[in-house]
């Protein structure tokens, strides 16, 4: 079924009876060429690109809950390509280009809105760092504009520019940055993969990974054993646990990240704003809710809900930046489990087990990476060699120290990235 304006019109006039399920609901087969563990954004995009780019369709995605019930449906939806370090910048640049073609590619409205992202700075030193980052982005072929204080004021007149602690000096404007409807991204990739023959198996938890003679043979699941020639692990916050099924100890800690949404308000925030000094970021959804978040809860946890001190911290940061936000009522908050690496950058690599691959460590920035990660991981699984833009995301950098990608410059403490 293709979506089109004509189809919407026809269905609207005929009682909306012609819509069909977006993906098939098959029983698992006993054997596949490739099994992907995890039906989040990255797993579904990987399956889609395996089918579309490499013609590999004897593929199953095994999801322990429902598709899109993990972080892909829990994030604050920010999409950007404003990374500084070689290794990261070309990857996110490629990912943003895939975002820009995604709706056509999937024939699905993911509400990708390039409304512009502004990273604020509050000191001369920070301005220098952002100027350098902006130049790196431009050199990479992406867009960046350094705004002075008045330049920021034109876009965001409602901010508190003269805050005693963090007066606003200016901002780095990334016009192609923005937001997208997060769960639609999962649904779009699911539909595209299913249409191409990939089996999406929900309520199917992987409980073990079968390995014989150093080679992967399949997986044990809550719905029985499934054999596979290749297996990809893409389970975000559960990466450490699932990798342990193959005897691996990953350089990952799982932490909770919370997000918040207010009641619907008239349009007020046209951009995505990032306030690094308070660690606070905000945008307004098309429904009118202010969607915002901040730092991780600072303890390792597998609970998909956070704690009150971080709620207070995030609210304080919001009030510091834009005191008017104190008039809005928070409707909901929730948490997701983040797979934090020690250098803040991800892993897309083979493992020590033949036929077993891993894609993880997206920290709290993996939504924007969904298409790029899916594309690069599919390339690695299909061709057994790295896709160039993701070639730096090697697992062994944590063992050798060579090629670490410490984008934040905060050292090896997972929860600081
Ligand atoms: C509050 C919050 C805000 C965020 N904001 C942003 C943002 O603004 N921009 C941005 O770029 N990123 C953001 N992120 C990060 C981003 O959402 C994640 O990095 C990304 O979604 C992780 O990849 P995923 O979509 O594949 O994960 P998930 O959707 O979590 O997918 C992993 C899947 O694996 C499944 N799974 C786990 N174990 C098993 C098993 N044993 N068997 C079978 N299946 C299993 C899970 O059920 C889950 O569905 C945010 C995250 C959170 C929580």
GROMACS .gro file of N, CA and C and ligand atoms in nm, residues 37-43 62-66 68-79 204-207 234-238 242 245 257-259 281 334-339 362-370, ligand 1:
model
  215
   37UNK      N    1   1.891  -0.868   1.650
   37UNK     CA    2   1.830  -0.866   1.785
   37UNK      C    3   1.801  -0.720   1.820
   38UNK      N    4   1.673  -0.686   1.837
   38UNK     CA    5   1.635  -0.549   1.876
   38UNK      C    6   1.558  -0.478   1.767
   39UNK      N    7   1.430  -0.449   1.796
   39UNK     CA    8   1.345  -0.379   1.700
   39UNK      C    9   1.328  -0.233   1.736
   40UNK      N   10   1.440  -0.167   1.764
   40UNK     CA   11   1.438  -0.021   1.781
   40UNK      C   12   1.468   0.044   1.647
   41UNK      N   13   1.497   0.174   1.652
   41UNK     CA   14   1.526   0.246   1.528
   41UNK      C   15   1.644   0.185   1.453
   42UNK      N   16   1.751   0.154   1.525
   42UNK     CA   17   1.873   0.106   1.458
   42UNK      C   18   1.853  -0.034   1.399
   43UNK      N   19   1.784  -0.121   1.475
   43UNK     CA   20   1.762  -0.257   1.426
   43UNK      C   21   1.673  -0.258   1.303
   62UNK      N   22   1.420  -0.960   1.579
   62UNK     CA   23   1.357  -1.015   1.699
   62UNK      C   24   1.348  -0.907   1.805
   63UNK      N   25   1.227  -0.877   1.848
   63UNK     CA   26   1.205  -0.768   1.944
   63UNK      C   27   1.134  -0.826   2.067
   64UNK      N   28   1.190  -0.798   2.183
   64UNK     CA   29   1.132  -0.861   2.303
   64UNK      C   30   0.999  -0.798   2.343
   65UNK      N   31   0.976  -0.673   2.307
   65UNK     CA   32   0.849  -0.608   2.337
   65UNK      C   33   0.774  -0.581   2.208
   66UNK      N   34   0.739  -0.454   2.187
   66UNK     CA   35   0.675  -0.415   2.061
   66UNK      C   36   0.768  -0.320   1.986
   68UNK      N   37   0.947  -0.030   1.836
   68UNK     CA   38   0.948   0.113   1.869
   68UNK      C   39   0.916   0.142   2.014
   69UNK      N   40   0.909   0.041   2.098
   69UNK     CA   41   0.878   0.064   2.240
   69UNK      C   42   0.999   0.104   2.323
   70UNK      N   43   1.116   0.100   2.265
   70UNK     CA   44   1.238   0.137   2.337
   70UNK      C   45   1.270   0.284   2.319
   71UNK      N   46   1.397   0.314   2.317
   71UNK     CA   47   1.440   0.455   2.313
   71UNK      C   48   1.398   0.527   2.186
   72UNK      N   49   1.378   0.452   2.078
   72UNK     CA   50   1.341   0.522   1.954
   72UNK      C   51   1.208   0.594   1.972
   73UNK      N   52   1.123   0.545   2.062
   73UNK     CA   53   0.996   0.614   2.087
   73UNK      C   54   0.998   0.695   2.215
   74UNK      N   55   1.116   0.716   2.273
   74UNK     CA   56   1.123   0.784   2.403
   74UNK      C   57   1.210   0.909   2.399
   75UNK      N   58   1.267   0.939   2.286
   75UNK     CA   59   1.368   1.046   2.285
   75UNK      C   60   1.306   1.183   2.260
   76UNK      N   61   1.390   1.285   2.268
   76UNK     CA   62   1.342   1.423   2.248
   76UNK      C   63   1.354   1.467   2.103
   77UNK      N   64   1.376   1.373   2.015
   77UNK     CA   65   1.359   1.385   1.869
   77UNK      C   66   1.455   1.479   1.796
   78UNK      N   67   1.567   1.513   1.858
   78UNK     CA   68   1.657   1.610   1.794
   78UNK      C   69   1.745   1.540   1.690
   79UNK      N   70   1.748   1.600   1.572
   79UNK     CA   71   1.827   1.547   1.459
   79UNK      C   72   1.926   1.655   1.417
  204UNK      N   73   0.937  -1.141   2.131
  204UNK     CA   74   1.032  -1.250   2.110
  204UNK      C   75   1.166  -1.207   2.172
  205UNK      N   76   1.185  -1.245   2.296
  205UNK     CA   77   1.307  -1.203   2.367
  205UNK      C   78   1.420  -1.302   2.340
  206UNK      N   79   1.534  -1.250   2.304
  206UNK     CA   80   1.652  -1.336   2.288
  206UNK      C   81   1.709  -1.363   2.427
  207UNK      N   82   1.724  -1.492   2.457
  207UNK     CA   83   1.771  -1.530   2.590
  207UNK      C   84   1.910  -1.596   2.586
  234UNK      N   85   2.164  -0.519   1.835
  234UNK     CA   86   2.133  -0.375   1.827
  234UNK      C   87   2.030  -0.344   1.934
  235UNK      N   88   2.068  -0.353   2.060
  235UNK     CA   89   1.968  -0.348   2.167
  235UNK      C   90   1.986  -0.229   2.261
  236UNK      N   91   2.058  -0.127   2.217
  236UNK     CA   92   2.072  -0.001   2.291
  236UNK      C   93   2.106  -0.026   2.439
  237UNK      N   94   2.017   0.015   2.530
  237UNK     CA   95   2.048   0.010   2.674
  237UNK      C   96   2.073  -0.131   2.728
  238UNK      N   97   2.032  -0.232   2.653
  238UNK     CA   98   2.051  -0.371   2.698
  238UNK      C   99   2.175  -0.435   2.634
  242UNK      N  100   2.298  -0.839   2.655
  242UNK     CA  101   2.288  -0.931   2.541
  242UNK      C  102   2.428  -0.975   2.496
  245UNK      N  103   2.565  -1.267   2.669
  245UNK     CA  104   2.518  -1.400   2.625
  245UNK      C  105   2.620  -1.463   2.531
  257UNK      N  106   1.809   0.827   3.105
  257UNK     CA  107   1.792   0.966   3.061
  257UNK      C  108   1.642   0.995   3.063
  258UNK      N  109   1.606   1.106   3.125
  258UNK     CA  110   1.464   1.142   3.134
  258UNK      C  111   1.428   1.249   3.031
  259UNK      N  112   1.300   1.259   2.999
  259UNK     CA  113   1.250   1.365   2.912
  259UNK      C  114   1.115   1.411   2.966
  281UNK      N  115   1.791   2.111   2.676
  281UNK     CA  116   1.759   2.130   2.534
  281UNK      C  117   1.608   2.125   2.521
  334UNK      N  118   0.933   1.071   3.138
  334UNK     CA  119   0.961   0.928   3.121
  334UNK      C  120   1.112   0.913   3.114
  335UNK      N  121   1.157   0.789   3.108
  335UNK     CA  122   1.301   0.764   3.099
  335UNK      C  123   1.332   0.657   2.996
  336UNK      N  124   1.454   0.656   2.951
  336UNK     CA  125   1.503   0.551   2.861
  336UNK      C  126   1.641   0.508   2.906
  337UNK      N  127   1.680   0.388   2.868
  337UNK     CA  128   1.809   0.335   2.915
  337UNK      C  129   1.915   0.358   2.808
  338UNK      N  130   2.017   0.433   2.846
  338UNK     CA  131   2.118   0.476   2.750
  338UNK      C  132   2.245   0.392   2.760
  339UNK      N  133   2.293   0.348   2.645
  339UNK     CA  134   2.416   0.269   2.639
  339UNK      C  135   2.536   0.363   2.624
  362UNK      N  136   2.533   0.429   2.161
  362UNK     CA  137   2.488   0.556   2.100
  362UNK      C  138   2.468   0.665   2.204
  363UNK      N  139   2.492   0.632   2.328
  363UNK     CA  140   2.479   0.729   2.435
  363UNK      C  141   2.343   0.797   2.424
  364UNK      N  142   2.336   0.928   2.452
  364UNK     CA  143   2.201   0.985   2.440
  364UNK      C  144   2.183   1.061   2.309
  365UNK      N  145   2.257   1.018   2.204
  365UNK     CA  146   2.243   1.088   2.076
  365UNK      C  147   2.212   0.997   1.960
  366UNK      N  148   2.152   0.883   1.987
  366UNK     CA  149   2.139   0.785   1.880
  366UNK      C  150   2.018   0.799   1.791
  367UNK      N  151   1.926   0.888   1.821
  367UNK     CA  152   1.809   0.901   1.733
  367UNK      C  153   1.852   0.958   1.598
  368UNK      N  154   1.930   1.063   1.602
  368UNK     CA  155   1.975   1.124   1.477
  368UNK      C  156   2.058   1.028   1.393
  369UNK      N  157   2.112   0.925   1.461
  369UNK     CA  158   2.200   0.830   1.393
  369UNK      C  159   2.124   0.715   1.329
  370UNK      N  160   1.991   0.708   1.352
  370UNK     CA  161   1.916   0.589   1.309
  370UNK      C  162   1.944   0.552   1.162
  418LIG     C1  163   1.479   1.060   2.705
  418LIG     C2  164   1.566   1.040   2.584
  418LIG     C3  165   1.594   1.147   2.501
  418LIG     C4  166   1.675   1.131   2.389
  418LIG     N1  167   1.689   1.234   2.303
  418LIG     C5  168   1.758   1.217   2.187
  418LIG     C6  169   1.762   1.322   2.091
  418LIG     O1  170   1.699   1.427   2.109
  418LIG     N2  171   1.835   1.302   1.978
  418LIG     C7  172   1.904   1.188   1.956
  418LIG     O2  173   1.971   1.178   1.853
  418LIG     N3  174   1.896   1.083   2.043
  418LIG     C8  175   1.825   1.095   2.157
  418LIG     N4  176   1.813   0.991   2.246
  418LIG     C9  177   1.889   0.867   2.220
  418LIG    C10  178   1.822   0.772   2.123
  418LIG     O3  179   1.685   0.763   2.148
  418LIG    C11  180   1.889   0.634   2.134
  418LIG     O4  181   2.029   0.646   2.125
  418LIG    C12  182   1.845   0.540   2.022
  418LIG     O5  183   1.705   0.542   2.008
  418LIG    C13  184   1.894   0.400   2.054
  418LIG     O6  185   1.879   0.311   1.946
  418LIG     P1  186   1.743   0.229   1.916
  418LIG     O7  187   1.642   0.320   1.859
  418LIG     O8  188   1.778   0.114   1.830
  418LIG     O9  189   1.706   0.182   2.063
  418LIG     P2  190   1.574   0.113   2.119
  418LIG    O10  191   1.451   0.174   2.060
  418LIG    O11  192   1.585   0.111   2.268
  418LIG    O12  193   1.586  -0.034   2.059
  418LIG    C14  194   1.648  -0.144   2.121
  418LIG    C15  195   1.546  -0.256   2.123
  418LIG    O13  196   1.609  -0.376   2.165
  418LIG    C16  197   1.510  -0.452   2.234
  418LIG     N5  198   1.576  -0.555   2.312
  418LIG    C17  199   1.653  -0.540   2.422
  418LIG     N6  200   1.695  -0.659   2.468
  418LIG    C18  201   1.641  -0.753   2.385
  418LIG    C19  202   1.645  -0.895   2.381
  418LIG     N7  203   1.713  -0.964   2.472
  418LIG     N8  204   1.578  -0.958   2.282
  418LIG    C20  205   1.507  -0.889   2.190
  418LIG     N9  206   1.500  -0.754   2.189
  418LIG    C21  207   1.566  -0.687   2.286
  418LIG    C22  208   1.440  -0.348   2.319
  418LIG    O14  209   1.313  -0.393   2.363
  418LIG    C23  210   1.433  -0.229   2.224
  418LIG    O15  211   1.310  -0.221   2.156
  418LIG    C24  212   1.733   1.004   2.361
  418LIG    C25  213   1.703   0.896   2.444
  418LIG    C26  214   1.619   0.913   2.554
  418LIG    C27  215   1.587   0.794   2.640
   0.00000   0.00000   0.00000
